[in-house]
XYZ file of C-alpha atoms in Angstrom:
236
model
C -36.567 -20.825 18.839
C -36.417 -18.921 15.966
C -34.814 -15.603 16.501
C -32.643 -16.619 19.121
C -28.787 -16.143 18.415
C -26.211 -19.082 18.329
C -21.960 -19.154 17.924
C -20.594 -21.960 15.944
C -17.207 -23.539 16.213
C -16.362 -23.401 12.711
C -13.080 -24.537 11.184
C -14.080 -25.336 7.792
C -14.356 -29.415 8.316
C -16.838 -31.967 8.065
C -17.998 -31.900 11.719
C -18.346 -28.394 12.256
C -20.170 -27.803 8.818
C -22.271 -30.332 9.799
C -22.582 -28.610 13.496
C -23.914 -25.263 11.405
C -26.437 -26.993 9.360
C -27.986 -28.385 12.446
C -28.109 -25.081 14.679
C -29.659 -23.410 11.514
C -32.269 -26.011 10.983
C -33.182 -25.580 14.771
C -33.685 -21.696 13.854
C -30.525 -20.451 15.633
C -28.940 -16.965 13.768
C -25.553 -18.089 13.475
C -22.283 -16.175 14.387
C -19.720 -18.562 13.081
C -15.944 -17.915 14.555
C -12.923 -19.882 13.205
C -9.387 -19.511 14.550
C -5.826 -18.870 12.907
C -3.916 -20.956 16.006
C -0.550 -21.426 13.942
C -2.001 -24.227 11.950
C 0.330 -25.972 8.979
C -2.514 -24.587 6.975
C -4.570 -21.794 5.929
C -6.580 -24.134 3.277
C -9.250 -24.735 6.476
C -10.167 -21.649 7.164
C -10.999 -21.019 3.239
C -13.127 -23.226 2.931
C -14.885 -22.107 6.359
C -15.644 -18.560 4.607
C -17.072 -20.370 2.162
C -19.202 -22.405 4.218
C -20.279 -19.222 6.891
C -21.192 -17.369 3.676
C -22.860 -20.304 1.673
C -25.112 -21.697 4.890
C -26.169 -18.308 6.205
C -24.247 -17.179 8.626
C -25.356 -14.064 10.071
C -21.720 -13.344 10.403
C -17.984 -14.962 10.526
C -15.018 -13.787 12.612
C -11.337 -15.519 12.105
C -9.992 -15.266 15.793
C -6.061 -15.039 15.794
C -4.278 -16.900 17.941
C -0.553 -18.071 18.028
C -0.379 -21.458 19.665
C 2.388 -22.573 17.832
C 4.172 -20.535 20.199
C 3.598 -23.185 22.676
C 4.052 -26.125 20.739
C 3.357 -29.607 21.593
C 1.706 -30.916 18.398
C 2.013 -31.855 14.883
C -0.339 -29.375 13.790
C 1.461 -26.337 14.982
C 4.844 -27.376 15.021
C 6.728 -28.497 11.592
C 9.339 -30.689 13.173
C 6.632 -32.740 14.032
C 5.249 -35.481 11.823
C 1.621 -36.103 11.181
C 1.120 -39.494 11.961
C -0.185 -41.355 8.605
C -1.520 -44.739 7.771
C -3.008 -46.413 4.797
C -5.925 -48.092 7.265
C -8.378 -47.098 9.992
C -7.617 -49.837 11.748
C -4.312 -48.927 12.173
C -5.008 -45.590 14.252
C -3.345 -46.330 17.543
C -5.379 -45.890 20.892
C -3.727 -43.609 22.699
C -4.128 -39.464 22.518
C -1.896 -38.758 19.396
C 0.264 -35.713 18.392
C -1.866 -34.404 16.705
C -3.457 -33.036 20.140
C -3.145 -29.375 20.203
C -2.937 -28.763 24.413
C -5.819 -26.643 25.603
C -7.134 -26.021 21.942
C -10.768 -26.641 22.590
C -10.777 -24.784 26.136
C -9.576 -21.996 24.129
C -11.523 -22.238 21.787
C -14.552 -22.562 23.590
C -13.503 -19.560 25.739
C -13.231 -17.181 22.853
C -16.966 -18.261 21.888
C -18.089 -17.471 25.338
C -17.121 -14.112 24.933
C -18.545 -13.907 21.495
C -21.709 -15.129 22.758
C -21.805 -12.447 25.590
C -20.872 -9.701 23.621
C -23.501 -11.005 20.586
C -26.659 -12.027 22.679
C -26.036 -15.378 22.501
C -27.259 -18.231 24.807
C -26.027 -21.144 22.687
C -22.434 -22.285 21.704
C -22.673 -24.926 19.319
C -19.317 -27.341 18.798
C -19.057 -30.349 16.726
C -16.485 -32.524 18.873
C -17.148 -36.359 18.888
C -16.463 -39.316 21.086
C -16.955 -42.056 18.922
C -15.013 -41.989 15.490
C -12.220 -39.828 16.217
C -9.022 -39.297 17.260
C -8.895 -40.075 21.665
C -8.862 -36.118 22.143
C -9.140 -35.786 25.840
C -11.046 -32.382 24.979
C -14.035 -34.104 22.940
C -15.753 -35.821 25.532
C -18.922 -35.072 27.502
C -17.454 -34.911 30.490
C -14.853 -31.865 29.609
C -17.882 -30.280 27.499
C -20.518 -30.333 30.933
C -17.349 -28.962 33.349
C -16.953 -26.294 30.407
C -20.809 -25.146 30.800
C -20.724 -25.099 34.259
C -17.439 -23.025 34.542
C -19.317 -20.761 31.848
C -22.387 -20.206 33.966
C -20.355 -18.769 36.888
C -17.632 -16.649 34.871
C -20.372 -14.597 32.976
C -22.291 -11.583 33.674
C -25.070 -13.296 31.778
C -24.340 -16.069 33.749
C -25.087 -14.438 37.053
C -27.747 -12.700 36.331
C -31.672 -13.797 35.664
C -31.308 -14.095 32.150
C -30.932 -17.569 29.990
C -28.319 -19.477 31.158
C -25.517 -20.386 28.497
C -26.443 -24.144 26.486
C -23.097 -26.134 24.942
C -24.671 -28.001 22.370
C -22.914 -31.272 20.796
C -25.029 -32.645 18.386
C -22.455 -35.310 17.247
C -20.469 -36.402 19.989
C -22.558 -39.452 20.353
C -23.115 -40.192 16.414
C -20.486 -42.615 14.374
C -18.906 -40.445 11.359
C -21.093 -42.055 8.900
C -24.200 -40.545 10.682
C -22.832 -37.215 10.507
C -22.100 -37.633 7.560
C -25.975 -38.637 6.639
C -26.907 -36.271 8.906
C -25.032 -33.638 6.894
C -26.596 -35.359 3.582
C -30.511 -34.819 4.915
C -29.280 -31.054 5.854
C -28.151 -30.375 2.451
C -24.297 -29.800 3.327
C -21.604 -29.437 0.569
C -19.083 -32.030 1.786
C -17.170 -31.157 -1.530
C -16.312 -28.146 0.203
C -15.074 -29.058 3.183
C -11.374 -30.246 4.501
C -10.580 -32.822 7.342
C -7.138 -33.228 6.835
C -4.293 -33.061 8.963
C -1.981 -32.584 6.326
C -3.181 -31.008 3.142
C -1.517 -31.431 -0.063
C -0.469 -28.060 -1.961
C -2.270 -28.202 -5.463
C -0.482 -24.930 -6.826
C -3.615 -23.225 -6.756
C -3.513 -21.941 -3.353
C -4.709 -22.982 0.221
C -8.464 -22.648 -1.262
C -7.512 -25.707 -3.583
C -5.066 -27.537 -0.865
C -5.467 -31.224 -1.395
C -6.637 -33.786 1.749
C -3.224 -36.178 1.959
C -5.614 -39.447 2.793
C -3.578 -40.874 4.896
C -4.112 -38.784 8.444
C -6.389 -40.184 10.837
C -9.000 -37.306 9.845
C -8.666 -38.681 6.872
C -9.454 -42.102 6.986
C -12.267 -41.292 9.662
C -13.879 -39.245 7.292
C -13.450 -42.261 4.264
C -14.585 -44.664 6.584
C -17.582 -42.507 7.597
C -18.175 -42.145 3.661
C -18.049 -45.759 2.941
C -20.774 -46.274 5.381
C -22.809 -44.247 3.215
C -21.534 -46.199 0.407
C -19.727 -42.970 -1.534
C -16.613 -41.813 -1.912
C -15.231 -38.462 -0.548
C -16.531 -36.204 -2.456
C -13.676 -33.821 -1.609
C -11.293 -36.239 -3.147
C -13.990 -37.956 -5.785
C -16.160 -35.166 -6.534
């Protein structure tokens, strides 16, 4: 496999660092793409430079897009509250507002053409089904309509060639083995940022501070308790 070229969903979290370690240590040249959707933050996509540059990205576009235009969610719209909780248990069951509509689709659409225009045959995404948050745009069944509406809007996709691979490496894994997943790889967890709802520090949205209260948040301490350490984001 080596040689071959990969995109990477990468907003500068857990999962998706996690996602990059594992399509480099299957010998995938990574383009790594982030996006600046109209988030409450910027403090995410810092610390995804850092991680494109860190874990060898062959290179890292920041895709600008202004959802917030649209609304619909506490993560692009400031007279929305993030829900908080002091408790894992106490995430509710049903799709939250922190759902951004469409965001993966999107997403996933702007790696397509990334992947055409790079050489690509692989799109790698770090959404999960288990310990998260009841996105309706994290499970198999969206990501397996996604590659099969891929494979027919493509001119790769139509032709002889290789067809186009989704890979989710986590979306069947608990966060505690992504986390030790991440661990075996080698990944920085320090570096990375979950939350919902960052925290300003003073020192800028490189030093924004996870609130630990979000339901990223408490996924990602439960996931770290399971490994029996703290967040090293918070800790270390």
């Amino acid at each position: 496999m080596e040689g071959l070229n990969a995109v990477v969903l990468l907003s500068g979290g857990l999962d998706s660092a996690t996602c990059l370690a594992i399509a480099r240590e299957r010998g995938f040249a990574v383009h790594a793409i982030s996006f600046r959707y109209g988030q409450r933050h910027d403090g995410e996509l810092e610390r995804a430079k850092w991680l494109a540059d860190s874990m060898g990205a062959l290179s890292h576009r920041i895709i600008d897009i202004d959802l917030a235009q649209l609304g619909g969610s506490a993560l692009i719209d400031p007279n929305i509250a993030v829900p908080k909780a002091d408790r894992v248990e106490d995430i509710g069951d049903e799709i939250p507002v922190t759902y951004v509509p469409a965001r993966n689709t999107i997403f996933l659409s702007y790696a397509l053409a990334v992947a055409e225009t790079s050489g690509a045959t692989d799109i790698f995404i770090g959404v999960n089904s288990l310990d998260y948050s009841g996105y309706p745009d994290c499970r198999p069944e969206f990501i397996a309509a996604f590659q099969t509406m891929a494979r027919l809007a493509t001119k790769a996709g139509v032709g002889s060639g290789p067809e186009l691979e989704i890979h989710t490496p986590l979306i069947d894994l608990t966060k505690g083995q992504i986390i030790a997943e991440g661990l075996r790889l080698g990944v920085d967890y320090s570096k990375t940022l979950s939350c919902y709802d960052p925290v300003e520090s003073g020192d800028g949205e490189a030093n924004v501070q996870p609130c630990g209260h979000c339901d990223a948040c408490l996924l990602r301490a439960k996931g770290f308790a399971e490994n029996g350490m703290a967040d090293p984001a918070i800790h270390g």
